[in-house]
mmCIF file of C-alpha atoms and ligand atoms in Angstrom:
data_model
loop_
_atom_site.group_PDB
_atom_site.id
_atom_site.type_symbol
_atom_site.label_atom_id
_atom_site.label_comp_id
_atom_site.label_asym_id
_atom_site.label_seq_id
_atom_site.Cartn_x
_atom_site.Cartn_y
_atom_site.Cartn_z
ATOM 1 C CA UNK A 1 178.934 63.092 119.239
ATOM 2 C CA UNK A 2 175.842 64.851 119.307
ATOM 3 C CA UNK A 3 174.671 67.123 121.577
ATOM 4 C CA UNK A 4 171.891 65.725 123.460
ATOM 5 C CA UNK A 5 170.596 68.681 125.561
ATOM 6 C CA UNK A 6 168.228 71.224 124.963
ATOM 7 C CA UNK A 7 168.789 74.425 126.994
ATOM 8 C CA UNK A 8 165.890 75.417 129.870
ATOM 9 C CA UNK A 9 165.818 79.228 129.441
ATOM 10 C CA UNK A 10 168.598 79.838 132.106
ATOM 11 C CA UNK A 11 172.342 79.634 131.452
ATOM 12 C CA UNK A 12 172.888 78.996 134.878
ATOM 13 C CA UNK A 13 170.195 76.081 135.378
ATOM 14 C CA UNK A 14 171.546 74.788 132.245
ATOM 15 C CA UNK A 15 174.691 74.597 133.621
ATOM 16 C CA UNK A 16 173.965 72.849 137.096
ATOM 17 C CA UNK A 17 172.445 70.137 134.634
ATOM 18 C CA UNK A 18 175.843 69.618 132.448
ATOM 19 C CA UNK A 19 174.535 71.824 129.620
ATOM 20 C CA UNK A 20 170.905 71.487 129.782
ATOM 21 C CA UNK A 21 167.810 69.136 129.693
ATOM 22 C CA UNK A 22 168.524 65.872 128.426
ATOM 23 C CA UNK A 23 166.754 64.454 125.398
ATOM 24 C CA UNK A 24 165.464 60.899 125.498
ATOM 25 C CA UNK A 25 164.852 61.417 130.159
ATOM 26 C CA UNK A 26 162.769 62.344 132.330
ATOM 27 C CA UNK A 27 164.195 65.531 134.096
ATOM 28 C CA UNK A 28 162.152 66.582 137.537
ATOM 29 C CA UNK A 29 162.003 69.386 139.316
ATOM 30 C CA UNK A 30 160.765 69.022 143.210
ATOM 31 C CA UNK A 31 159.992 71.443 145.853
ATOM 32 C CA UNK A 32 157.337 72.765 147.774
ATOM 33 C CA UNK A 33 154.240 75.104 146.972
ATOM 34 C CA UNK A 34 155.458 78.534 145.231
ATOM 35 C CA UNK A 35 159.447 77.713 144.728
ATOM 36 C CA UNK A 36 159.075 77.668 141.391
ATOM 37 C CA UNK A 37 159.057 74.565 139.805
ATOM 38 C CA UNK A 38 156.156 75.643 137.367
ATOM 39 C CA UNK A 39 158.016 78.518 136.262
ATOM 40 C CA UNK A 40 161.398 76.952 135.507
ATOM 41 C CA UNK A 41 158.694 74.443 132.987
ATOM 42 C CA UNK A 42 157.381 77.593 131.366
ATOM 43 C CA UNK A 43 160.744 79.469 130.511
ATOM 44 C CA UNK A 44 162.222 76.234 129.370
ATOM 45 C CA UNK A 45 158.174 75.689 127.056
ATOM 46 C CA UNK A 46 159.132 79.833 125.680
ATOM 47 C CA UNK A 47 162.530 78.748 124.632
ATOM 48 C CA UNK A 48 161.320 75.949 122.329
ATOM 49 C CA UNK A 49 158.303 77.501 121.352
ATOM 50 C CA UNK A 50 161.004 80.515 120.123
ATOM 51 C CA UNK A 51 163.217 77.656 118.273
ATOM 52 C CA UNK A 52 160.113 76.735 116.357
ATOM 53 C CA UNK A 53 159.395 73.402 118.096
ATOM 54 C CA UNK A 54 156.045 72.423 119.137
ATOM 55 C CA UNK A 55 155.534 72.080 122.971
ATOM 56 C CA UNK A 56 153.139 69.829 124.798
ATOM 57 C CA UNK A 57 152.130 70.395 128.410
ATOM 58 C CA UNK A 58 150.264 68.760 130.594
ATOM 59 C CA UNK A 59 148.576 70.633 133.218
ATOM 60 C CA UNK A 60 146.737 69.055 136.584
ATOM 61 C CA UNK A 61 146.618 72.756 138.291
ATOM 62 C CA UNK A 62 145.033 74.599 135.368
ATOM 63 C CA UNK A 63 147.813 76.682 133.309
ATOM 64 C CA UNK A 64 148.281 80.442 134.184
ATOM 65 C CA UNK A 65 147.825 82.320 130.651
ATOM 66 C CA UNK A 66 149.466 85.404 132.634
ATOM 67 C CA UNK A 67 152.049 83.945 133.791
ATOM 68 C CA UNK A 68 153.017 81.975 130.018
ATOM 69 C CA UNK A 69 152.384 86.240 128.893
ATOM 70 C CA UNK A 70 154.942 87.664 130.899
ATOM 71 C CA UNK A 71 157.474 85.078 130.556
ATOM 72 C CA UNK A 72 156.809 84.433 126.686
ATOM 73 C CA UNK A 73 156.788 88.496 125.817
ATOM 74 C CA UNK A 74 155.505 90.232 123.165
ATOM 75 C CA UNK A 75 155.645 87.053 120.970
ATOM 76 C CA UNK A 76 153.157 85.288 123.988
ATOM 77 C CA UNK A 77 150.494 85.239 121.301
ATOM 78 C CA UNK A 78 151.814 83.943 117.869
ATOM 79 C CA UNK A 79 154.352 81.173 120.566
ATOM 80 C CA UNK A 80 150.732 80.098 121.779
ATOM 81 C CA UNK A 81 149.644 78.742 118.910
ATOM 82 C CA UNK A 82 152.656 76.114 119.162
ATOM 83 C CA UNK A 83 151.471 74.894 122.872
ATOM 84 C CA UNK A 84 149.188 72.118 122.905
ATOM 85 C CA UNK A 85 147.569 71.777 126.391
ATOM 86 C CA UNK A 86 145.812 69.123 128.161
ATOM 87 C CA UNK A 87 144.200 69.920 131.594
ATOM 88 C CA UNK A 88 143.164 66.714 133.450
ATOM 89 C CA UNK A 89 140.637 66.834 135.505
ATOM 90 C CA UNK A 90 141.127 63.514 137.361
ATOM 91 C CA UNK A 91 144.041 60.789 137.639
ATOM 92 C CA UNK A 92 142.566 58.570 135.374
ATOM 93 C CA UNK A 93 142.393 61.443 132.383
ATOM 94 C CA UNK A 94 145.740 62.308 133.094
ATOM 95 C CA UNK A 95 146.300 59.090 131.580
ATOM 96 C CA UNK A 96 144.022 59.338 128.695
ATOM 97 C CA UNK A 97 145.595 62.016 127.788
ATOM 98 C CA UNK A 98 149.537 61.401 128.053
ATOM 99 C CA UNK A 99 147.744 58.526 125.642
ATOM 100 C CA UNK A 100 146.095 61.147 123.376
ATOM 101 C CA UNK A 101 149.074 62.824 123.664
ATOM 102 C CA UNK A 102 151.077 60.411 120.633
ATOM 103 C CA UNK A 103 149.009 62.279 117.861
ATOM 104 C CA UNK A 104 150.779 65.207 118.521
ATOM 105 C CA UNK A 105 154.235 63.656 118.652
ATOM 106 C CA UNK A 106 153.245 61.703 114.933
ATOM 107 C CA UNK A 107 152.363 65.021 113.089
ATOM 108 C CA UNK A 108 154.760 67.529 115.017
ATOM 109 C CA UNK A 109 158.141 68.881 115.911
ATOM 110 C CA UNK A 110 157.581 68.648 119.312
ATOM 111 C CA UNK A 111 160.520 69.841 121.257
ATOM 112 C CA UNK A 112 159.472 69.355 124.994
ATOM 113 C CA UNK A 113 156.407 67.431 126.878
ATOM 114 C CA UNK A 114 156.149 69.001 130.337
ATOM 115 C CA UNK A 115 153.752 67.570 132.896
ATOM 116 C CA UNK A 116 152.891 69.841 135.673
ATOM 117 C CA UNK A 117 152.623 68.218 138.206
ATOM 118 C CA UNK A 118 152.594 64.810 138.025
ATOM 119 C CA UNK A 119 151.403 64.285 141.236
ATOM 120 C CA UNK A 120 148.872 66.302 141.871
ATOM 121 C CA UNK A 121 146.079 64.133 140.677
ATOM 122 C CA UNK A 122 148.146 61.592 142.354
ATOM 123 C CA UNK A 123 147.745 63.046 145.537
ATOM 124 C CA UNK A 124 143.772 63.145 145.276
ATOM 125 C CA UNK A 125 143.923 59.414 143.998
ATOM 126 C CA UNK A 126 145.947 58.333 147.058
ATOM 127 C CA UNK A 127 143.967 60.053 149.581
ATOM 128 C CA UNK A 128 140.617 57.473 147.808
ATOM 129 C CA UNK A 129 142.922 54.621 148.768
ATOM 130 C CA UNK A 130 143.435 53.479 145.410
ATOM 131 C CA UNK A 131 146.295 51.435 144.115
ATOM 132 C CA UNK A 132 147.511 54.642 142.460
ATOM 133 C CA UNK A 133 151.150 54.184 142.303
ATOM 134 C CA UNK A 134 151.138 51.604 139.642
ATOM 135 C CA UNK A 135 149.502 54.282 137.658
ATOM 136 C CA UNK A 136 151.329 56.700 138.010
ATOM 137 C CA UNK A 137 154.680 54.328 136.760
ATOM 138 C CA UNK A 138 152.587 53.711 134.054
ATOM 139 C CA UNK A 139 151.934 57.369 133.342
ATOM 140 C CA UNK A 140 155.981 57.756 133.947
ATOM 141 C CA UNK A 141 156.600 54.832 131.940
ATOM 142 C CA UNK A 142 154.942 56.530 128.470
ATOM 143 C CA UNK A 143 156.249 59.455 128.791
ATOM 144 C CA UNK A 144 159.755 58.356 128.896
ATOM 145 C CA UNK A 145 158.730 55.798 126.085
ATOM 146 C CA UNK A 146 157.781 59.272 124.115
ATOM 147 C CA UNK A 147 161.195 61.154 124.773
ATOM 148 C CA UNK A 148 162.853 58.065 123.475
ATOM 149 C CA UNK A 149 160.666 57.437 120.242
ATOM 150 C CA UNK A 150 160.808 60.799 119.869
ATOM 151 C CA UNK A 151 164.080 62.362 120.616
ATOM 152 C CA UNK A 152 162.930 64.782 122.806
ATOM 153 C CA UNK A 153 163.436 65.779 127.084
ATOM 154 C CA UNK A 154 160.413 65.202 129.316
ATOM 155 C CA UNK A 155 160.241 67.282 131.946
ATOM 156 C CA UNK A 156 157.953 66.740 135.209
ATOM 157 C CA UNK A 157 157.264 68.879 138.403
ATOM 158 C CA UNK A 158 156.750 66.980 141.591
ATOM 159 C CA UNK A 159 155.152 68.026 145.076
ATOM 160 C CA UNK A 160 156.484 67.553 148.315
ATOM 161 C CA UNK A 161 155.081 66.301 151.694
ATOM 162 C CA UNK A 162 156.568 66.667 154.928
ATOM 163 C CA UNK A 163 157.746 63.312 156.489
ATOM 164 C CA UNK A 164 156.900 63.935 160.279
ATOM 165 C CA UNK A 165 159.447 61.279 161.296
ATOM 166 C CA UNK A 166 162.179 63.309 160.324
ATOM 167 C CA UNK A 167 160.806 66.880 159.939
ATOM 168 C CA UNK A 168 161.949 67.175 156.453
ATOM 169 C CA UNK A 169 159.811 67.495 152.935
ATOM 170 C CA UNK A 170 159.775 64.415 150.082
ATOM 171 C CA UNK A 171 158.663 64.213 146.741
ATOM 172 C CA UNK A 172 155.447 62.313 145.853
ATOM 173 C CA UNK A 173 155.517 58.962 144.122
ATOM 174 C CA UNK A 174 158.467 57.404 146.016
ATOM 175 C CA UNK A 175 161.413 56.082 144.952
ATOM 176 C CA UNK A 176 159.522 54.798 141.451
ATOM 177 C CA UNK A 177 159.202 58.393 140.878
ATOM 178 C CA UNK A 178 162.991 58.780 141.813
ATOM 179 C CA UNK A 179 164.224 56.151 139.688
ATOM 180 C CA UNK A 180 162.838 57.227 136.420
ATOM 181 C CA UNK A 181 163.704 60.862 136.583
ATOM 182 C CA UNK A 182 167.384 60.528 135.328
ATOM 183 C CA UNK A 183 168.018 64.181 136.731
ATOM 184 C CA UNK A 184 165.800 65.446 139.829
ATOM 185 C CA UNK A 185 166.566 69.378 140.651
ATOM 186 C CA UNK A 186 164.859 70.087 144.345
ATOM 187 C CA UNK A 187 163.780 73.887 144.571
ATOM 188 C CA UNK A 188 164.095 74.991 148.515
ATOM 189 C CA UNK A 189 162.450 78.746 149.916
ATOM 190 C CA UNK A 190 164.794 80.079 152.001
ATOM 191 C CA UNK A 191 163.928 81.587 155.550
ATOM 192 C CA UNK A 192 162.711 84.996 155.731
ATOM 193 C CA UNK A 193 163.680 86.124 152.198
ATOM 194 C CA UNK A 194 162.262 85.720 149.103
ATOM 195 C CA UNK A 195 165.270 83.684 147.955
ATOM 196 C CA UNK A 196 164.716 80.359 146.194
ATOM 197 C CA UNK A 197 167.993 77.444 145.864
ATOM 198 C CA UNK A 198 168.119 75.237 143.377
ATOM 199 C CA UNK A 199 170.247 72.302 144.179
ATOM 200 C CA UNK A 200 171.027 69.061 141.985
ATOM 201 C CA UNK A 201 170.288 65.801 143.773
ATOM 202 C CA UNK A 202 170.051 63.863 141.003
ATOM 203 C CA UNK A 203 172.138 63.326 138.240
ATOM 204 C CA UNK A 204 173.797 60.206 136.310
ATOM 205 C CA UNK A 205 176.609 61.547 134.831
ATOM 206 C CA UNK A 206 177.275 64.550 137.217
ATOM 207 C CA UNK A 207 178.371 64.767 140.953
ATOM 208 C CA UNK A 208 175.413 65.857 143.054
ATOM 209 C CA UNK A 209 175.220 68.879 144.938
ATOM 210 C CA UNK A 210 175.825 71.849 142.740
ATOM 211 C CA UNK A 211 173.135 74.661 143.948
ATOM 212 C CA UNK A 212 172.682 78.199 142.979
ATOM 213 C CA UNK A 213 170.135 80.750 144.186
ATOM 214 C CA UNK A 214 167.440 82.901 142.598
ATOM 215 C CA UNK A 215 165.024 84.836 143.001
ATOM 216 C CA UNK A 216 161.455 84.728 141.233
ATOM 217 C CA UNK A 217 161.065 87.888 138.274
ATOM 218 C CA UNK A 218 158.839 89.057 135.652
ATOM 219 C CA UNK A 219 160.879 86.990 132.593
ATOM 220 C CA UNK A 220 160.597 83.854 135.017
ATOM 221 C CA UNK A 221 163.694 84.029 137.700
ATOM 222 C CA UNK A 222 166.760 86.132 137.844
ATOM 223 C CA UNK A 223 170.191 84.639 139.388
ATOM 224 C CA UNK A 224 171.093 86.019 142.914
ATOM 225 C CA UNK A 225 175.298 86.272 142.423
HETATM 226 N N1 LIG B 301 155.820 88.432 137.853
HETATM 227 C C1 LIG B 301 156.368 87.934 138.956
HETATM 228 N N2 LIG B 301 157.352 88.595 139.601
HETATM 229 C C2 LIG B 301 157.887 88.116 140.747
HETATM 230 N N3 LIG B 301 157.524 86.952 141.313
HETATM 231 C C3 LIG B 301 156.554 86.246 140.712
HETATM 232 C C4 LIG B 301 155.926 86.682 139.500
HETATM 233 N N4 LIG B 301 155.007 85.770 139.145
HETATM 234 C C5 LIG B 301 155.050 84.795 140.077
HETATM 235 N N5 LIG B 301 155.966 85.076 141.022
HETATM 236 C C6 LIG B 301 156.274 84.284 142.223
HETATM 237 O O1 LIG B 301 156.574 82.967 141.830
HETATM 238 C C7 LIG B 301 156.167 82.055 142.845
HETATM 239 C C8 LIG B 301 155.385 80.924 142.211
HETATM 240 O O2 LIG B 301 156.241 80.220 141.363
HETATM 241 P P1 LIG B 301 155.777 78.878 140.668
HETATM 242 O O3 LIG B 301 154.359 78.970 140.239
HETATM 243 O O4 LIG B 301 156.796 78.577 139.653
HETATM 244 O O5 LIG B 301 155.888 77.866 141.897
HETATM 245 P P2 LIG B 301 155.554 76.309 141.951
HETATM 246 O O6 LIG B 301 156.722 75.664 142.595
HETATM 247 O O7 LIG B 301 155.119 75.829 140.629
HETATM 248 O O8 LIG B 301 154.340 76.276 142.990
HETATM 249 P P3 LIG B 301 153.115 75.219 143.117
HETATM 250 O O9 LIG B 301 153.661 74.013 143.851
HETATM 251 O O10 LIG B 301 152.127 75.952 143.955
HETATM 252 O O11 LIG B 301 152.640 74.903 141.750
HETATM 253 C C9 LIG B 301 155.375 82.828 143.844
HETATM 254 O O12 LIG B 301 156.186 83.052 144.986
HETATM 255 C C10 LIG B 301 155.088 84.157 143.147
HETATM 256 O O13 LIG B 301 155.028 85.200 144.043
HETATM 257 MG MG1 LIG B 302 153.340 75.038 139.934
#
């Protein structure tokens, strides 16, 4: 059988997934503001980018060149040119542009769509009161239609919110967002150091639970043993 992963940058993330990203899903990472979700996107962008593949991402926070620099290397420039980025302004141009999106797929190799974050606009269109989550399953609902068409892993980054009830942060976009990420890693800080775990708690052909810790580096993270 084929393999039907595509590695993330990180031997030990790959592992914790069963050998990588999975082609044809929607993989999410979740967590709150700085544990790295955006990062873990970016080092698994470089290592397609360095396989020759084209890369699209999706950006609702506008995309840190610096950041893309120092994980990409000296190669940040000439890897570039095989990024194609789309920075929505609004909810509804998120949309347009996950539509947009296609012509890339049609005359590319694209290895990776990455959509960071998919909530973010979300958020703002919630907060107006609009009927936003049907949306945003439609939003979901494309992008998974590309990884399938396409052969190809989609990867998403989703906020958090803190449920007051029980004290505790969830992801954005409810279980809808749940059920179409086939594999959801949740990124945690940990108290007092600058220590991030990464722990599976969603996976459909692995036991959840598997964590490791990291911390965040130059290259993108390094693994805390
Ligand atoms: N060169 C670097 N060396 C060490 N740590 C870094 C470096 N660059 C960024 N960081 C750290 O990485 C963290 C941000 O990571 P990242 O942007 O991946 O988080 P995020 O989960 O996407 O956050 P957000 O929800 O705000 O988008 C910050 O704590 C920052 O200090
Ligand atoms: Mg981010």
């Amino acid at each position: 059988m084929k393999n039907d992963r595509e590695s993330t940058g990180n031997g030990v993330l790959d592992g914790l997934l069963g050998g990588g990203i999975e082609q044809k899903t929607i993989t999410q990472f979740v967590g709150e503001p700085a544990s790295g979700k955006t990062t873990l996107c970016l080092m698994a962008a470089v290592t397609q980018l360095k396989a020759g593949e084209t890369v699209i991402w999706i950006d609702s926070e506008s995309f840190s060149v610096e950041r893309f620099r120092q994980i990409a290397g000296e190669d940040a420039e000439k890897l570039a040119n095989r990024l194609v980025l789309y920075e929505p302004v609004d909810f509804e141009q998120q949309g347009i542009m996950i539509l947009e999106a296609e012509r890339v797929l049609k005359a590319h190799k694209v290895g990776l769509i990455v959509m960071d974050s998919a909530t973010a606009l979300y958020r703002t269109e919630l907060e107006r009161g609009r009927d936003a989550m049907q949306a945003l399953t439609r939003q979901m609902l494309m992008l998974l239609g590309y990884s399938k068409r396409y052969t190809m892993p989609v990867l998403i980054t989703n906020q958090v919110y803190v449920d007051t009830r029980t004290n505790t942060y969830v992801g954005l976009g409810g279980t809808a967002l749940e059920h179409i990420s086939k594999a959801i890693i949740r990124l945690e800080k940990r108290a007092g150091m600058g220590e991030r775990r990464a722990r599976l708690v969603k996976h459909r052909s692995l036991p959840e639970g598997g964590t490791f810790d990291f911390e965040m580096s130059g290259q993108g993270i390094t693994i805390v043993a």
